[in-house]
Amino acid sequence: MEHQFNKGMISKLENETERMLRKAISEYENTRVFFEPSQISVYDYFQFWLKEYVEVSLKYNAVENYKGVFKKHINPVFGKN
């Protein structure tokens, strides 16, 4: 079944995705683990962050939510590389 999104829903999704990205960046900065930008892709960083923070700190549904947002909204823009 194909989902129908109206402008309000899209705006809400964009705002939520942006909020989650800001939170991820903040958590990354607070881990004290740093990478040179040329050493890691967005995809690889997400995998690291997912395993090192999300999966050990959050409940199953929250983990799945992060995975879904990344798969649907972030990965299509940045790709696996």
Tab-separated table of N, CA and C in Angstrom:
chain	number	residue	atom	x	y	z
A	1	MET	N	0.844	-1.186	0.000
A	1	MET	CA	0.000	0.000	0.000
A	1	MET	C	0.889	1.249	0.000
A	2	GLU	N	0.670	2.107	-0.926
A	2	GLU	CA	1.439	3.344	-1.055
A	2	GLU	C	0.886	4.383	-0.078
A	3	HIS	N	1.773	5.068	0.626
A	3	HIS	CA	1.347	6.097	1.569
A	3	HIS	C	1.138	7.424	0.841
A	4	GLN	N	0.108	8.126	1.228
A	4	GLN	CA	-0.160	9.460	0.700
A	4	GLN	C	0.242	10.475	1.768
A	5	PHE	N	1.097	11.422	1.421
A	5	PHE	CA	1.549	12.436	2.364
A	5	PHE	C	1.073	13.805	1.909
A	6	ASN	N	0.541	14.562	2.859
A	6	ASN	CA	0.195	15.944	2.541
A	6	ASN	C	1.346	16.844	2.989
A	7	LYS	N	1.266	18.131	2.660
A	7	LYS	CA	2.360	19.056	2.966
A	7	LYS	C	2.658	19.122	4.456
A	8	GLY	N	1.623	19.075	5.290
A	8	GLY	CA	1.819	19.117	6.737
A	8	GLY	C	2.573	17.902	7.240
A	9	MET	N	2.261	16.743	6.700
A	9	MET	CA	2.947	15.512	7.104
A	9	MET	C	4.401	15.543	6.665
A	10	ILE	N	4.636	16.026	5.454
A	10	ILE	CA	6.001	16.108	4.939
A	10	ILE	C	6.816	17.078	5.784
A	11	SER	N	6.228	18.220	6.115
A	11	SER	CA	6.907	19.204	6.947
A	11	SER	C	7.241	18.612	8.313
A	12	LYS	N	6.305	17.879	8.883
A	12	LYS	CA	6.521	17.249	10.187
A	12	LYS	C	7.649	16.228	10.094
A	13	LEU	N	7.669	15.421	9.028
A	13	LEU	CA	8.744	14.443	8.831
A	13	LEU	C	10.094	15.132	8.670
A	14	GLU	N	10.117	16.212	7.900
A	14	GLU	CA	11.367	16.951	7.706
A	14	GLU	C	11.862	17.518	9.029
A	15	ASN	N	10.950	18.093	9.815
A	15	ASN	CA	11.331	18.650	11.111
A	15	ASN	C	11.836	17.565	12.051
A	16	GLU	N	11.174	16.425	12.071
A	16	GLU	CA	11.585	15.319	12.926
A	16	GLU	C	12.940	14.766	12.489
A	17	THR	N	13.148	14.649	11.182
A	17	THR	CA	14.428	14.161	10.671
A	17	THR	C	15.545	15.128	11.040
A	18	GLU	N	15.295	16.421	10.883
A	18	GLU	CA	16.295	17.425	11.235
A	18	GLU	C	16.601	17.379	12.729
A	19	ARG	N	15.576	17.225	13.558
A	19	ARG	CA	15.756	17.132	15.013
A	19	ARG	C	16.605	15.910	15.358
A	20	MET	N	16.303	14.789	14.718
A	20	MET	CA	17.048	13.565	14.994
A	20	MET	C	18.502	13.693	14.541
A	21	LEU	N	18.732	14.347	13.412
A	21	LEU	CA	20.091	14.551	12.928
A	21	LEU	C	20.869	15.452	13.884
A	22	ARG	N	20.239	16.529	14.345
A	22	ARG	CA	20.901	17.417	15.319
A	22	ARG	C	21.248	16.657	16.591
A	23	LYS	N	20.318	15.811	17.053
A	23	LYS	CA	20.557	15.010	18.250
A	23	LYS	C	21.720	14.052	18.010
A	24	ALA	N	21.755	13.422	16.855
A	24	ALA	CA	22.844	12.492	16.535
A	24	ALA	C	24.180	13.224	16.517
A	25	ILE	N	24.208	14.409	15.942
A	25	ILE	CA	25.452	15.189	15.891
A	25	ILE	C	25.890	15.556	17.304
A	26	SER	N	24.947	15.972	18.128
A	26	SER	CA	25.265	16.316	19.511
A	26	SER	C	25.807	15.107	20.265
A	27	GLU	N	25.167	13.959	20.084
A	27	GLU	CA	25.636	12.744	20.753
A	27	GLU	C	27.027	12.363	20.253
A	28	TYR	N	27.247	12.503	18.970
A	28	TYR	CA	28.569	12.227	18.390
A	28	TYR	C	29.618	13.122	19.025
A	29	GLU	N	29.325	14.390	19.122
A	29	GLU	CA	30.285	15.326	19.686
A	29	GLU	C	30.559	15.030	21.152
A	30	ASN	N	29.577	14.476	21.854
A	30	ASN	CA	29.749	14.168	23.270
A	30	ASN	C	30.417	12.819	23.531
A	31	THR	N	30.613	12.004	22.507
A	31	THR	CA	31.251	10.696	22.699
A	31	THR	C	32.756	10.813	22.837
A	32	ARG	N	33.306	11.931	22.424
A	32	ARG	CA	34.750	12.151	22.431
A	32	ARG	C	35.486	11.220	21.467
A	33	VAL	N	34.760	10.673	20.503
A	33	VAL	CA	35.362	9.852	19.454
A	33	VAL	C	35.263	10.675	18.179
A	34	PHE	N	36.392	11.005	17.600
A	34	PHE	CA	36.394	11.874	16.442
A	34	PHE	C	37.011	11.182	15.235
A	35	PHE	N	36.523	11.527	14.076
A	35	PHE	CA	37.007	10.989	12.822
A	35	PHE	C	37.337	12.149	11.911
A	36	GLU	N	38.341	11.968	11.096
A	36	GLU	CA	38.601	12.936	10.049
A	36	GLU	C	37.483	12.781	9.019
A	37	PRO	N	36.957	13.879	8.475
A	37	PRO	CA	35.859	13.775	7.511
A	37	PRO	C	36.153	12.843	6.344
A	38	SER	N	37.388	12.751	5.935
A	38	SER	CA	37.720	11.893	4.799
A	38	SER	C	37.787	10.414	5.183
A	39	GLN	N	37.721	10.103	6.457
A	39	GLN	CA	37.878	8.728	6.895
A	39	GLN	C	36.564	7.965	7.036
A	40	ILE	N	35.458	8.631	7.079
A	40	ILE	CA	34.209	7.931	7.346
A	40	ILE	C	33.063	8.570	6.564
A	41	SER	N	32.216	7.727	6.022
A	41	SER	CA	31.041	8.210	5.293
A	41	SER	C	29.873	8.387	6.258
A	42	VAL	N	28.835	9.059	5.807
A	42	VAL	CA	27.621	9.208	6.618
A	42	VAL	C	27.068	7.837	6.956
A	43	TYR	N	27.036	6.958	5.978
A	43	TYR	CA	26.527	5.600	6.208
A	43	TYR	C	27.345	4.875	7.287
A	44	ASP	N	28.685	4.930	7.157
A	44	ASP	CA	29.542	4.253	8.131
A	44	ASP	C	29.403	4.867	9.516
A	45	TYR	N	29.323	6.197	9.579
A	45	TYR	CA	29.139	6.831	10.880
A	45	TYR	C	27.815	6.404	11.496
A	46	PHE	N	26.753	6.363	10.706
A	46	PHE	CA	25.459	5.943	11.232
A	46	PHE	C	25.551	4.537	11.809
A	47	GLN	N	26.225	3.632	11.107
A	47	GLN	CA	26.363	2.260	11.604
A	47	GLN	C	27.115	2.249	12.943
A	48	PHE	N	28.172	3.035	13.039
A	48	PHE	CA	28.927	3.152	14.287
A	48	PHE	C	28.030	3.695	15.401
A	49	TRP	N	27.357	4.802	15.141
A	49	TRP	CA	26.502	5.451	16.136
A	49	TRP	C	25.364	4.534	16.558
A	50	LEU	N	24.795	3.821	15.605
A	50	LEU	CA	23.704	2.905	15.895
A	50	LEU	C	24.157	1.818	16.876
A	51	LYS	N	25.302	1.221	16.613
A	51	LYS	CA	25.793	0.133	17.469
A	51	LYS	C	26.330	0.630	18.809
A	52	GLU	N	27.055	1.753	18.797
A	52	GLU	CA	27.716	2.238	20.008
A	52	GLU	C	26.815	3.049	20.938
A	53	TYR	N	25.775	3.642	20.405
A	53	TYR	CA	24.906	4.454	21.256
A	53	TYR	C	23.457	3.984	21.241
A	54	VAL	N	22.859	3.974	20.084
A	54	VAL	CA	21.423	3.723	19.989
A	54	VAL	C	21.051	2.346	20.524
A	55	GLU	N	21.713	1.299	20.033
A	55	GLU	CA	21.333	-0.060	20.412
A	55	GLU	C	21.603	-0.367	21.882
A	56	VAL	N	22.534	0.347	22.507
A	56	VAL	CA	22.816	0.092	23.922
A	56	VAL	C	22.057	1.030	24.851
A	57	SER	N	21.490	2.092	24.314
A	57	SER	CA	20.849	3.095	25.158
A	57	SER	C	19.334	3.181	25.015
A	58	LEU	N	18.802	2.729	23.897
A	58	LEU	CA	17.383	2.941	23.632
A	58	LEU	C	16.635	1.622	23.489
A	59	LYS	N	15.325	1.715	23.577
A	59	LYS	CA	14.473	0.535	23.429
A	59	LYS	C	14.355	0.142	21.957
A	60	TYR	N	13.906	-1.096	21.758
A	60	TYR	CA	13.806	-1.683	20.425
A	60	TYR	C	13.076	-0.779	19.433
A	61	ASN	N	11.910	-0.262	19.804
A	61	ASN	CA	11.125	0.558	18.872
A	61	ASN	C	11.856	1.841	18.486
A	62	ALA	N	12.575	2.425	19.424
A	62	ALA	CA	13.341	3.634	19.111
A	62	ALA	C	14.472	3.299	18.130
A	63	VAL	N	15.135	2.171	18.356
A	63	VAL	CA	16.199	1.725	17.446
A	63	VAL	C	15.641	1.543	16.036
A	64	GLU	N	14.513	0.859	15.946
A	64	GLU	CA	13.891	0.624	14.645
A	64	GLU	C	13.462	1.939	13.989
A	65	ASN	N	13.006	2.889	14.793
A	65	ASN	CA	12.608	4.200	14.269
A	65	ASN	C	13.816	4.913	13.650
A	66	TYR	N	14.940	4.922	14.352
A	66	TYR	CA	16.151	5.542	13.814
A	66	TYR	C	16.571	4.868	12.515
A	67	LYS	N	16.548	3.541	12.489
A	67	LYS	CA	16.911	2.814	11.275
A	67	LYS	C	16.004	3.200	10.110
A	68	GLY	N	14.695	3.299	10.388
A	68	GLY	CA	13.736	3.650	9.341
A	68	GLY	C	13.938	5.054	8.806
A	69	VAL	N	14.169	6.004	9.700
A	69	VAL	CA	14.401	7.389	9.271
A	69	VAL	C	15.661	7.462	8.416
A	70	PHE	N	16.710	6.779	8.849
A	70	PHE	CA	17.938	6.800	8.072
A	70	PHE	C	17.724	6.182	6.697
A	71	LYS	N	17.074	5.023	6.677
A	71	LYS	CA	16.863	4.308	5.420
A	71	LYS	C	16.001	5.111	4.446
A	72	LYS	N	14.962	5.779	4.956
A	72	LYS	CA	14.011	6.478	4.085
A	72	LYS	C	14.433	7.897	3.730
A	73	HIS	N	15.134	8.587	4.642
A	73	HIS	CA	15.344	10.019	4.442
A	73	HIS	C	16.805	10.444	4.300
A	74	ILE	N	17.695	9.779	4.996
A	74	ILE	CA	19.088	10.217	4.986
A	74	ILE	C	19.905	9.445	3.957
A	75	ASN	N	19.807	8.126	3.995
A	75	ASN	CA	20.594	7.308	3.063
A	75	ASN	C	20.303	7.617	1.592
A	76	PRO	N	19.048	7.872	1.194
A	76	PRO	CA	18.814	8.214	-0.214
A	76	PRO	C	19.545	9.483	-0.667
A	77	VAL	N	19.795	10.400	0.258
A	77	VAL	CA	20.478	11.644	-0.105
A	77	VAL	C	21.995	11.444	-0.116
A	78	PHE	N	22.517	10.797	0.913
A	78	PHE	CA	23.966	10.656	1.057
A	78	PHE	C	24.502	9.354	0.482
A	79	GLY	N	23.670	8.357	0.342
A	79	GLY	CA	24.104	7.061	-0.196
A	79	GLY	C	24.961	6.290	0.781
A	80	LYS	N	25.400	5.139	0.343
A	80	LYS	CA	26.212	4.280	1.189
A	80	LYS	C	27.657	4.731	1.247
A	81	ASN	N	28.095	5.539	0.320
A	81	ASN	CA	29.502	5.971	0.296
A	81	ASN	C	29.687	7.311	0.929
